[in-house]
Amino acid sequence: MFTSSVYKNSPIIIQNQMVSLRDLIRKLFRQTKEQRELQALIESHEYDSNSINAFHEKKLKNVLNNAVKNIPYYRKTIRTNEPKLDDFPVISKFEVVSNHGEFISELNNGVVISGATSGTTGSPLIVKQNLKSVIQERAFVARNHKWAGFKPGDKRAWIRGDMVVPLEQKKGPFWRYSKFENMILLSSFHMSQNNLQGYIDAMVRFDTDIIQAYPSSILTLAKYLEVNDAYYPNQLKSIITSSESLNLKDKRLIEKRFKCTVFDWYGLFERVAAIASCEYGHYHILTDYSHVELLDVGDGRHEIIGTNFNNDLQPFIRYRTGDHVYLSDETSCPCGRAFPIVDRIDGRIGDYLIGEDGQKVHILNHIPKGVEGLIATQFIQDQLDCIEIQAVVEPKVFNTHQEHILIENTKERLGKSIEVFVTIVEKIQKTKSGKTRQAICRIKDTL
Ligand SMILES: [Zn+2]
């Protein structure tokens, strides 16, 4: 919606109404009686390990039974009516992409919502959900908001990569107002140094209670406060972060400069794991959300392998996430919640590019979406006005039209004045530790 010409060319007051209407529709779909009942249930058991375990076992059994009955990929290979988890192979994104239709339930009736995973290095995976999964996800998110002190009526500020303000707009306000969510949405794409005080002022004027942000966006503001030896002037209840990894040093910096606790959430669109930090800063694996196995890969790290509980349309079973945790010595938390603890999460690297106004842009996941034939991409920026996209492609599909979409998507987020070109490569270079960087920006960091 935000990149449509209708939205871009509307006055701010109409854009506010369009944002509000979108959020109202979402709210009506997600905040149902079923959501409230599930939320009440999962809130009632979070301090009781026996209840959580019973809930977990029941959910896991349902998922496995559904898989052997209704998912072609499993029905063909697993021939038992009482499947156990060990009967299922560990799979990765590769198996799902290669056999895509085979992972979709044949019991498919009702509304189907497709979404793409944040493919950090190229082709996103399309995941299908039904309305029930969306509602179930909402229940867990709402419980997490309660951990962070959220109460109905609280005012929120949202800085999570929505392109609510067209990039062509060079003067504030860099936010829009969502009436039914009682929330301002601030642009993650206009955060050049000159504009940052405006972001702080907007949140203060709105009398914000809770900030929900991408780690990179809120960290930019925390660093701005630090450089100016300043603190967020108002009292916040909390900050909720998700969708990118947040290291402990950055988390502490945000907490110091905003004078409140950061509640960090690790999740992914495949919905195979959720790990949430509590008011004591401990990361809890939410064992009522999914089944998580931790595979020892050496050097102290364990890969997260997850089985989702809340998507019977496209279940993921024993799915390799490529993300890792470090185990903790702690077995219980002062918060009292009966979820196991991990020390920290080693997730995605926080890469960025520099936009035409000198702003850092971290939200690059969406750029390859809608481009067909892309296998992997990496953005390289050696100078301010030029970006190279190295791409591994399927030549039969990736034609000049697809290349054009990729270039336009990039300019949409970084600025029209930037020259963008695509270089087809055999493979993307990896770092010494074997990770694939999403972007390499060689321009000197000024903040
Ligand atoms: Zn805790």
CSV table of C-alpha atoms and ligand atoms in Angstrom, one decimal:
chain,number,residue,atom,x,y,z
A,1,MET,CA,0.0,0.0,0.0
A,2,PHE,CA,2.7,2.5,1.0
A,3,THR,CA,4.6,2.3,-2.3
A,4,SER,CA,1.4,2.8,-4.4
A,5,SER,CA,1.1,6.1,-6.2
A,6,VAL,CA,-2.3,6.7,-4.7
A,7,TYR,CA,-0.8,6.7,-1.2
A,8,LYS,CA,2.4,8.6,-2.2
A,9,ASN,CA,0.5,11.4,-3.8
A,10,SER,CA,-2.1,11.8,-1.1
A,11,PRO,CA,-1.8,14.6,1.5
A,12,ILE,CA,-0.6,13.6,4.9
A,13,ILE,CA,-4.1,13.8,6.4
A,14,ILE,CA,-5.4,11.2,3.9
A,15,GLN,CA,-2.3,9.0,4.4
A,16,ASN,CA,-3.1,9.0,8.1
A,17,GLN,CA,-6.6,7.8,7.3
A,18,MET,CA,-5.3,5.1,5.0
A,19,VAL,CA,-2.8,3.9,7.7
A,20,SER,CA,-5.6,3.9,10.2
A,21,LEU,CA,-8.0,2.0,8.0
A,22,ARG,CA,-5.4,-0.6,7.2
A,23,ASP,CA,-4.7,-1.1,10.9
A,24,LEU,CA,-8.4,-1.3,11.7
A,25,ILE,CA,-9.0,-4.1,9.2
A,26,ARG,CA,-6.0,-6.0,10.6
A,27,LYS,CA,-7.3,-5.5,14.1
A,28,LEU,CA,-10.7,-6.8,13.2
A,29,PHE,CA,-9.3,-10.0,11.7
A,30,ARG,CA,-6.7,-10.7,14.4
A,31,GLN,CA,-8.3,-9.6,17.7
A,32,THR,CA,-11.1,-12.1,17.8
A,33,LYS,CA,-12.7,-14.1,20.6
A,34,GLU,CA,-10.5,-17.1,19.7
A,35,GLN,CA,-7.4,-14.9,20.1
A,36,ARG,CA,-8.5,-13.7,23.5
A,37,GLU,CA,-9.3,-17.2,24.7
A,38,LEU,CA,-5.9,-18.6,23.5
A,39,GLN,CA,-4.1,-15.6,25.1
A,40,ALA,CA,-5.9,-16.2,28.4
A,41,LEU,CA,-4.9,-19.9,28.3
A,42,ILE,CA,-1.2,-19.3,27.6
A,43,GLU,CA,-1.1,-16.5,30.2
A,44,SER,CA,-2.6,-18.8,32.7
A,45,HIS,CA,0.1,-21.5,32.4
A,46,GLU,CA,3.4,-19.5,32.0
A,47,TYR,CA,4.4,-20.0,35.6
A,48,ASP,CA,3.5,-23.7,35.7
A,49,SER,CA,5.9,-26.2,34.0
A,50,ASN,CA,3.5,-29.2,34.2
A,51,SER,CA,0.7,-27.3,32.4
A,52,ILE,CA,3.2,-26.0,29.8
A,53,ASN,CA,4.5,-29.5,29.2
A,54,ALA,CA,1.0,-31.0,28.8
A,55,PHE,CA,0.1,-28.2,26.4
A,56,HIS,CA,3.3,-28.7,24.5
A,57,GLU,CA,2.9,-32.5,24.1
A,58,LYS,CA,-0.7,-32.2,22.9
A,59,LYS,CA,0.3,-29.6,20.3
A,60,LEU,CA,3.3,-31.6,19.1
A,61,LYS,CA,1.2,-34.7,18.7
A,62,ASN,CA,-1.5,-32.8,16.7
A,63,VAL,CA,1.2,-31.4,14.4
A,64,LEU,CA,2.8,-34.7,13.6
A,65,ASN,CA,-0.6,-36.5,13.1
A,66,ASN,CA,-1.7,-33.7,10.8
A,67,ALA,CA,1.5,-34.0,8.8
A,68,VAL,CA,1.3,-37.7,8.1
A,69,LYS,CA,-2.4,-37.5,7.2
A,70,ASN,CA,-2.6,-34.2,5.2
A,71,ILE,CA,0.9,-33.1,4.0
A,72,PRO,CA,1.9,-34.9,0.8
A,73,TYR,CA,5.7,-34.7,1.5
A,74,TYR,CA,5.3,-36.6,4.8
A,75,ARG,CA,2.4,-38.9,3.8
A,76,LYS,CA,4.6,-40.4,1.1
A,77,THR,CA,7.6,-41.0,3.3
A,78,ILE,CA,6.3,-41.7,6.9
A,79,ARG,CA,4.1,-44.7,7.1
A,80,THR,CA,2.7,-44.8,10.6
A,81,ASN,CA,-0.5,-43.6,12.2
A,82,GLU,CA,1.3,-42.8,15.4
A,83,PRO,CA,4.3,-40.8,14.3
A,84,LYS,CA,7.1,-39.7,16.7
A,85,LEU,CA,9.3,-36.7,16.1
A,86,ASP,CA,12.3,-38.9,15.4
A,87,ASP,CA,10.4,-40.3,12.4
A,88,PHE,CA,10.7,-37.0,10.7
A,89,PRO,CA,13.9,-35.8,8.9
A,90,VAL,CA,15.6,-32.5,9.7
A,91,ILE,CA,14.8,-30.2,6.8
A,92,SER,CA,16.1,-26.8,5.6
A,93,LYS,CA,14.8,-24.1,3.4
A,94,PHE,CA,16.2,-25.9,0.5
A,95,GLU,CA,13.9,-28.9,0.8
A,96,VAL,CA,10.9,-26.6,1.3
A,97,VAL,CA,11.7,-24.5,-1.8
A,98,SER,CA,12.5,-27.6,-4.0
A,99,ASN,CA,9.2,-29.4,-3.0
A,100,HIS,CA,7.1,-26.4,-2.3
A,101,GLY,CA,3.5,-27.6,-3.0
A,102,GLU,CA,4.3,-30.9,-1.2
A,103,PHE,CA,4.4,-29.1,2.1
A,104,ILE,CA,1.0,-27.6,1.8
A,105,SER,CA,-2.0,-29.3,3.5
A,106,GLU,CA,-4.6,-30.9,1.3
A,107,LEU,CA,-7.2,-29.8,3.9
A,108,ASN,CA,-7.1,-26.3,2.5
A,109,ASN,CA,-10.3,-24.4,2.8
A,110,GLY,CA,-10.8,-20.8,3.8
A,111,VAL,CA,-8.7,-17.8,3.5
A,112,VAL,CA,-5.0,-18.3,2.7
A,113,ILE,CA,-2.5,-15.6,3.6
A,114,SER,CA,0.9,-15.8,1.9
A,115,GLY,CA,3.9,-14.1,3.3
A,116,ALA,CA,7.6,-14.2,2.5
A,117,THR,CA,10.3,-14.9,4.9
A,118,SER,CA,13.0,-12.3,5.3
A,119,GLY,CA,15.4,-14.1,3.0
A,120,THR,CA,18.5,-12.2,4.0
A,121,THR,CA,20.5,-13.5,1.1
A,122,GLY,CA,18.2,-13.7,-1.8
A,123,SER,CA,15.2,-15.6,-2.7
A,124,PRO,CA,12.6,-15.4,0.0
A,125,LEU,CA,10.6,-18.4,0.9
A,126,ILE,CA,6.8,-18.1,0.5
A,127,VAL,CA,4.9,-19.4,3.5
A,128,LYS,CA,1.2,-19.9,3.5
A,129,GLN,CA,-1.0,-19.5,6.6
A,130,ASN,CA,-4.6,-19.6,7.3
A,131,LEU,CA,-6.5,-17.1,9.4
A,132,LYS,CA,-6.3,-19.3,12.4
A,133,SER,CA,-2.5,-19.2,12.4
A,134,VAL,CA,-2.5,-15.4,12.2
A,135,ILE,CA,-4.9,-15.2,15.2
A,136,GLN,CA,-2.7,-17.7,17.1
A,137,GLU,CA,0.4,-15.7,16.4
A,138,ARG,CA,-1.4,-12.6,17.6
A,139,ALA,CA,-2.1,-14.3,20.9
A,140,PHE,CA,1.6,-14.9,21.6
A,141,VAL,CA,2.5,-11.4,20.5
A,142,ALA,CA,-0.1,-9.9,22.8
A,143,ARG,CA,1.2,-12.0,25.7
A,144,ASN,CA,4.7,-10.6,25.0
A,145,HIS,CA,3.3,-7.1,25.0
A,146,LYS,CA,1.9,-7.8,28.5
A,147,TRP,CA,5.4,-8.8,29.6
A,148,ALA,CA,6.5,-5.4,28.5
A,149,GLY,CA,3.7,-3.7,30.6
A,150,PHE,CA,1.3,-2.9,27.7
A,151,LYS,CA,-2.2,-2.1,28.8
A,152,PRO,CA,-5.1,-1.2,26.5
A,153,GLY,CA,-5.1,2.5,25.7
A,154,ASP,CA,-1.3,2.8,25.9
A,155,LYS,CA,0.2,5.0,23.3
A,156,ARG,CA,2.8,3.3,21.1
A,157,ALA,CA,5.5,4.5,18.7
A,158,TRP,CA,6.3,2.1,15.9
A,159,ILE,CA,9.7,2.2,14.0
A,160,ARG,CA,9.6,-1.0,12.1
A,161,GLY,CA,10.5,-0.5,8.5
A,162,ASP,CA,7.1,0.5,7.1
A,163,MET,CA,7.5,2.9,4.3
A,164,VAL,CA,4.8,5.2,5.7
A,165,VAL,CA,6.6,8.3,4.5
A,166,PRO,CA,7.6,8.4,0.8
A,167,LEU,CA,11.3,8.7,0.3
A,168,GLU,CA,10.8,11.7,-2.0
A,169,GLN,CA,9.5,13.7,1.0
A,170,LYS,CA,12.6,15.4,2.4
A,171,LYS,CA,11.0,17.5,5.2
A,172,GLY,CA,9.2,16.2,8.3
A,173,PRO,CA,7.0,15.0,9.7
A,174,PHE,CA,8.5,11.6,9.2
A,175,TRP,CA,5.7,9.8,10.9
A,176,ARG,CA,2.0,9.0,10.4
A,177,TYR,CA,-0.8,8.5,12.9
A,178,SER,CA,-2.8,5.3,13.2
A,179,LYS,CA,-6.0,6.2,15.1
A,180,PHE,CA,-7.3,2.7,16.0
A,181,GLU,CA,-3.9,1.4,17.2
A,182,ASN,CA,-3.3,4.7,19.1
A,183,MET,CA,0.1,4.7,17.6
A,184,ILE,CA,2.5,6.8,15.5
A,185,LEU,CA,4.4,5.0,12.8
A,186,LEU,CA,7.8,6.5,12.2
A,187,SER,CA,9.8,6.0,9.0
A,188,SER,CA,13.0,3.8,9.3
A,189,PHE,CA,14.1,5.3,6.0
A,190,HIS,CA,14.6,9.0,6.9
A,191,MET,CA,16.9,8.6,9.8
A,192,SER,CA,19.7,10.9,8.6
A,193,GLN,CA,21.5,12.7,11.4
A,194,ASN,CA,19.7,16.0,10.9
A,195,ASN,CA,16.3,14.4,11.3
A,196,LEU,CA,16.9,12.3,14.5
A,197,GLN,CA,15.9,15.0,17.0
A,198,GLY,CA,12.6,15.2,15.2
A,199,TYR,CA,12.0,11.5,15.9
A,200,ILE,CA,12.7,12.0,19.6
A,201,ASP,CA,10.5,15.1,19.7
A,202,ALA,CA,7.6,13.4,17.9
A,203,MET,CA,7.6,10.5,20.4
A,204,VAL,CA,7.7,12.9,23.4
A,205,ARG,CA,4.9,15.1,22.0
A,206,PHE,CA,2.8,12.0,21.4
A,207,ASP,CA,3.3,11.1,25.1
A,208,THR,CA,4.5,7.6,24.0
A,209,ASP,CA,4.3,4.8,26.6
A,210,ILE,CA,5.9,2.0,24.6
A,211,ILE,CA,8.2,2.0,21.6
A,212,GLN,CA,8.1,-1.0,19.2
A,213,ALA,CA,11.1,-0.9,16.9
A,214,TYR,CA,13.6,-2.8,14.8
A,215,PRO,CA,16.8,-3.0,16.8
A,216,SER,CA,18.7,-1.0,14.1
A,217,SER,CA,16.2,1.9,14.2
A,218,ILE,CA,16.1,2.3,18.0
A,219,LEU,CA,19.9,1.8,18.2
A,220,THR,CA,20.3,4.7,15.7
A,221,LEU,CA,18.3,6.9,18.1
A,222,ALA,CA,20.2,5.6,21.2
A,223,LYS,CA,23.5,6.4,19.6
A,224,TYR,CA,22.3,9.9,18.7
A,225,LEU,CA,21.4,10.5,22.3
A,226,GLU,CA,24.7,9.1,23.4
A,227,VAL,CA,26.7,11.3,21.1
A,228,ASN,CA,24.8,14.3,22.4
A,229,ASP,CA,25.2,13.2,26.0
A,230,ALA,CA,21.4,13.2,26.3
A,231,TYR,CA,18.7,10.9,27.5
A,232,TYR,CA,15.1,10.4,26.3
A,233,PRO,CA,13.4,13.0,28.4
A,234,ASN,CA,10.1,11.3,29.1
A,235,GLN,CA,9.2,8.1,31.1
A,236,LEU,CA,8.6,5.1,28.9
A,237,LYS,CA,7.2,1.8,30.1
A,238,SER,CA,9.4,-0.3,27.8
A,239,ILE,CA,10.8,-0.8,24.4
A,240,ILE,CA,9.9,-3.9,22.4
A,241,THR,CA,12.3,-5.0,19.7
A,242,SER,CA,12.2,-7.9,17.1
A,243,SER,CA,13.1,-9.1,13.6
A,244,GLU,CA,16.9,-8.4,13.8
A,245,SER,CA,19.4,-9.6,16.2
A,246,LEU,CA,20.3,-7.4,19.1
A,247,ASN,CA,23.6,-7.9,21.0
A,248,LEU,CA,23.9,-7.3,24.7
A,249,LYS,CA,26.1,-4.2,24.4
A,250,ASP,CA,23.6,-2.5,22.1
A,251,LYS,CA,20.6,-3.6,24.2
A,252,ARG,CA,22.3,-2.0,27.3
A,253,LEU,CA,23.0,1.2,25.4
A,254,ILE,CA,19.3,1.5,24.4
A,255,GLU,CA,18.2,0.8,27.9
A,256,LYS,CA,20.5,3.4,29.3
A,257,ARG,CA,19.6,6.2,26.9
A,258,PHE,CA,15.9,5.5,27.0
A,259,LYS,CA,15.8,4.7,30.7
A,260,CYS,CA,13.7,1.6,30.4
A,261,THR,CA,13.9,-2.2,29.8
A,262,VAL,CA,14.1,-3.6,26.3
A,263,PHE,CA,12.0,-6.7,25.7
A,264,ASP,CA,13.6,-8.4,22.7
A,265,TRP,CA,11.8,-11.1,20.7
A,266,TYR,CA,13.4,-13.6,18.4
A,267,GLY,CA,11.0,-15.1,15.8
A,268,LEU,CA,10.8,-15.9,12.2
A,269,PHE,CA,8.1,-16.1,9.6
A,270,GLU,CA,8.3,-19.9,9.5
A,271,ARG,CA,7.1,-19.6,13.1
A,272,VAL,CA,9.2,-22.5,14.3
A,273,ALA,CA,10.7,-20.7,17.3
A,274,ALA,CA,10.0,-17.8,19.6
A,275,ILE,CA,12.5,-16.6,22.2
A,276,ALA,CA,11.6,-13.6,24.3
A,277,SER,CA,13.6,-11.7,26.9
A,278,CYS,CA,11.8,-10.8,30.1
A,279,GLU,CA,12.1,-7.9,32.6
A,280,TYR,CA,15.3,-9.6,34.0
A,281,GLY,CA,16.9,-9.7,30.6
A,282,HIS,CA,16.8,-13.5,30.4
A,283,TYR,CA,15.9,-15.0,27.0
A,284,HIS,CA,13.2,-17.6,27.4
A,285,ILE,CA,12.4,-20.2,24.8
A,286,LEU,CA,8.6,-20.2,24.5
A,287,THR,CA,7.9,-23.9,24.7
A,288,ASP,CA,4.2,-23.4,24.3
A,289,TYR,CA,4.8,-21.7,20.9
A,290,SER,CA,6.7,-24.4,19.1
A,291,HIS,CA,9.0,-27.4,19.7
A,292,VAL,CA,12.7,-26.4,19.7
A,293,GLU,CA,15.7,-28.7,19.3
A,294,LEU,CA,19.2,-27.2,19.8
A,295,LEU,CA,21.8,-28.9,17.6
A,296,ASP,CA,25.4,-28.6,18.9
A,297,VAL,CA,27.5,-27.2,16.0
A,298,GLY,CA,30.6,-26.6,18.1
A,299,ASP,CA,32.4,-23.5,19.4
A,300,GLY,CA,29.7,-23.1,22.0
A,301,ARG,CA,26.9,-22.5,19.6
A,302,HIS,CA,23.7,-24.5,19.0
A,303,GLU,CA,21.5,-24.2,15.9
A,304,ILE,CA,17.8,-23.6,16.5
A,305,ILE,CA,15.7,-26.4,14.8
A,306,GLY,CA,12.1,-25.8,15.2
A,307,THR,CA,8.6,-27.4,14.7
A,308,ASN,CA,5.8,-24.9,14.5
A,309,PHE,CA,2.5,-25.5,16.4
A,310,ASN,CA,0.4,-22.8,14.8
A,311,ASN,CA,0.3,-23.4,11.1
A,312,ASP,CA,-1.6,-26.6,10.1
A,313,LEU,CA,-1.8,-25.3,6.5
A,314,GLN,CA,2.0,-25.4,6.1
A,315,PRO,CA,3.6,-27.0,9.0
A,316,PHE,CA,7.4,-26.9,9.3
A,317,ILE,CA,8.8,-29.9,11.2
A,318,ARG,CA,12.4,-30.1,12.4
A,319,TYR,CA,13.2,-27.0,10.3
A,320,ARG,CA,16.8,-25.6,10.4
A,321,THR,CA,16.7,-21.9,11.0
A,322,GLY,CA,20.4,-21.2,10.4
A,323,ASP,CA,20.3,-19.1,13.6
A,324,HIS,CA,22.1,-20.1,16.8
A,325,VAL,CA,22.0,-19.7,20.5
A,326,TYR,CA,24.5,-20.0,23.3
A,327,LEU,CA,23.3,-22.1,26.2
A,328,SER,CA,22.9,-20.7,29.7
A,329,ASP,CA,23.9,-22.1,33.1
A,330,GLU,CA,20.8,-20.6,34.6
A,331,THR,CA,17.9,-23.0,35.1
A,332,SER,CA,15.4,-20.6,36.6
A,333,CYS,CA,14.6,-16.9,36.3
A,334,PRO,CA,13.5,-14.4,39.0
A,335,CYS,CA,10.5,-13.6,36.8
A,336,GLY,CA,9.2,-17.0,37.7
A,337,ARG,CA,8.2,-18.1,34.2
A,338,ALA,CA,8.7,-21.8,33.6
A,339,PHE,CA,10.3,-21.5,30.2
A,340,PRO,CA,13.9,-22.6,29.6
A,341,ILE,CA,16.6,-20.0,29.3
A,342,VAL,CA,19.3,-19.4,26.8
A,343,ASP,CA,22.2,-17.0,27.2
A,344,ARG,CA,22.0,-15.2,23.9
A,345,ILE,CA,21.0,-15.5,20.3
A,346,ASP,CA,23.4,-15.3,17.4
A,347,GLY,CA,21.2,-14.2,14.6
A,348,ARG,CA,21.4,-12.1,11.5
A,349,ILE,CA,24.2,-9.6,11.0
A,350,GLY,CA,23.0,-6.0,11.1
A,351,ASP,CA,24.1,-4.9,7.7
A,352,TYR,CA,23.1,-1.6,6.1
A,353,LEU,CA,23.5,0.7,3.2
A,354,ILE,CA,23.6,4.5,3.1
A,355,GLY,CA,20.7,6.3,1.4
A,356,GLU,CA,20.8,9.4,-0.7
A,357,ASP,CA,20.5,11.8,2.3
A,358,GLY,CA,23.2,10.0,4.2
A,359,GLN,CA,20.8,7.9,6.3
A,360,LYS,CA,21.6,4.4,7.2
A,361,VAL,CA,19.1,1.9,5.9
A,362,HIS,CA,19.1,-1.5,7.6
A,363,ILE,CA,15.8,-2.7,6.2
A,364,LEU,CA,17.0,-4.6,3.1
A,365,ASN,CA,15.0,-7.8,3.4
A,366,HIS,CA,12.1,-6.5,1.4
A,367,ILE,CA,14.1,-5.5,-1.7
A,368,PRO,CA,14.3,-8.9,-3.3
A,369,LYS,CA,10.6,-9.6,-2.7
A,370,GLY,CA,8.6,-9.9,-5.9
A,371,VAL,CA,11.7,-10.5,-8.0
A,372,GLU,CA,11.6,-13.9,-9.7
A,373,GLY,CA,14.7,-16.0,-10.5
A,374,LEU,CA,16.9,-14.6,-7.7
A,375,ILE,CA,18.9,-17.3,-5.8
A,376,ALA,CA,21.1,-15.0,-3.7
A,377,THR,CA,22.0,-11.3,-3.5
A,378,GLN,CA,24.5,-9.1,-1.9
A,379,PHE,CA,24.6,-5.3,-2.0
A,380,ILE,CA,27.9,-3.5,-2.3
A,381,GLN,CA,28.4,0.2,-1.8
A,382,ASP,CA,31.8,1.8,-2.2
A,383,GLN,CA,30.6,5.4,-2.7
A,384,LEU,CA,27.5,7.3,-1.7
A,385,ASP,CA,25.8,7.5,-5.1
A,386,CYS,CA,26.3,4.0,-6.4
A,387,ILE,CA,25.2,0.5,-5.3
A,388,GLU,CA,26.2,-2.7,-7.0
A,389,ILE,CA,23.9,-5.7,-6.5
A,390,GLN,CA,25.7,-9.0,-6.9
A,391,ALA,CA,23.2,-11.6,-7.8
A,392,VAL,CA,23.1,-15.4,-8.3
A,393,VAL,CA,20.2,-16.0,-10.6
A,394,GLU,CA,18.3,-18.7,-12.5
A,395,PRO,CA,18.9,-17.4,-16.0
A,396,LYS,CA,15.7,-18.8,-17.5
A,397,VAL,CA,13.6,-16.7,-15.1
A,398,PHE,CA,15.7,-13.7,-14.2
A,399,ASN,CA,15.3,-11.5,-17.3
A,400,THR,CA,15.7,-7.7,-17.9
A,401,HIS,CA,12.2,-7.1,-16.5
A,402,GLN,CA,13.1,-8.8,-13.2
A,403,GLU,CA,16.4,-6.9,-13.2
A,404,HIS,CA,14.4,-3.7,-13.6
A,405,ILE,CA,12.1,-4.6,-10.6
A,406,LEU,CA,15.2,-5.3,-8.4
A,407,ILE,CA,16.8,-2.0,-9.3
A,408,GLU,CA,13.5,-0.1,-8.7
A,409,ASN,CA,12.9,-1.8,-5.4
A,410,THR,CA,16.4,-0.7,-4.3
A,411,LYS,CA,15.9,2.9,-5.4
A,412,GLU,CA,12.5,3.0,-3.6
A,413,ARG,CA,14.3,2.5,-0.3
A,414,LEU,CA,17.7,4.2,-0.9
A,415,GLY,CA,16.7,7.1,-3.2
A,416,LYS,CA,16.1,7.7,-6.8
A,417,SER,CA,19.3,9.6,-7.3
A,418,ILE,CA,21.5,6.6,-6.5
A,419,GLU,CA,22.8,4.6,-9.5
A,420,VAL,CA,22.0,0.9,-9.0
A,421,PHE,CA,23.4,-1.9,-11.2
A,422,VAL,CA,23.3,-5.7,-11.1
A,423,THR,CA,26.2,-8.0,-11.6
A,424,ILE,CA,25.5,-11.6,-12.2
A,425,VAL,CA,27.9,-13.8,-10.2
A,426,GLU,CA,28.5,-17.5,-9.7
A,427,LYS,CA,28.4,-17.3,-5.9
A,428,ILE,CA,28.2,-14.8,-3.1
A,429,GLN,CA,31.4,-14.3,-1.0
A,430,LYS,CA,31.2,-15.5,2.6
A,431,THR,CA,32.8,-14.0,5.6
A,432,LYS,CA,35.7,-15.8,7.4
A,433,SER,CA,33.2,-17.3,9.9
A,434,GLY,CA,31.1,-18.6,7.0
A,435,LYS,CA,28.2,-16.1,7.2
A,436,THR,CA,26.8,-14.5,4.2
A,437,ARG,CA,26.6,-10.7,4.5
A,438,GLN,CA,23.5,-9.1,3.2
A,439,ALA,CA,25.3,-5.8,2.4
A,440,ILE,CA,28.8,-4.6,2.4
A,441,CYS,CA,29.1,-0.8,2.9
A,442,ARG,CA,32.6,0.6,2.7
A,443,ILE,CA,31.7,4.2,3.4
A,444,LYS,CA,33.2,5.5,6.6
A,445,ASP,CA,30.7,5.3,9.5
A,446,THR,CA,29.9,8.8,10.8
A,447,LEU,CA,27.6,7.8,13.7
B,1,ZN,ZN,12.6,-14.3,33.1
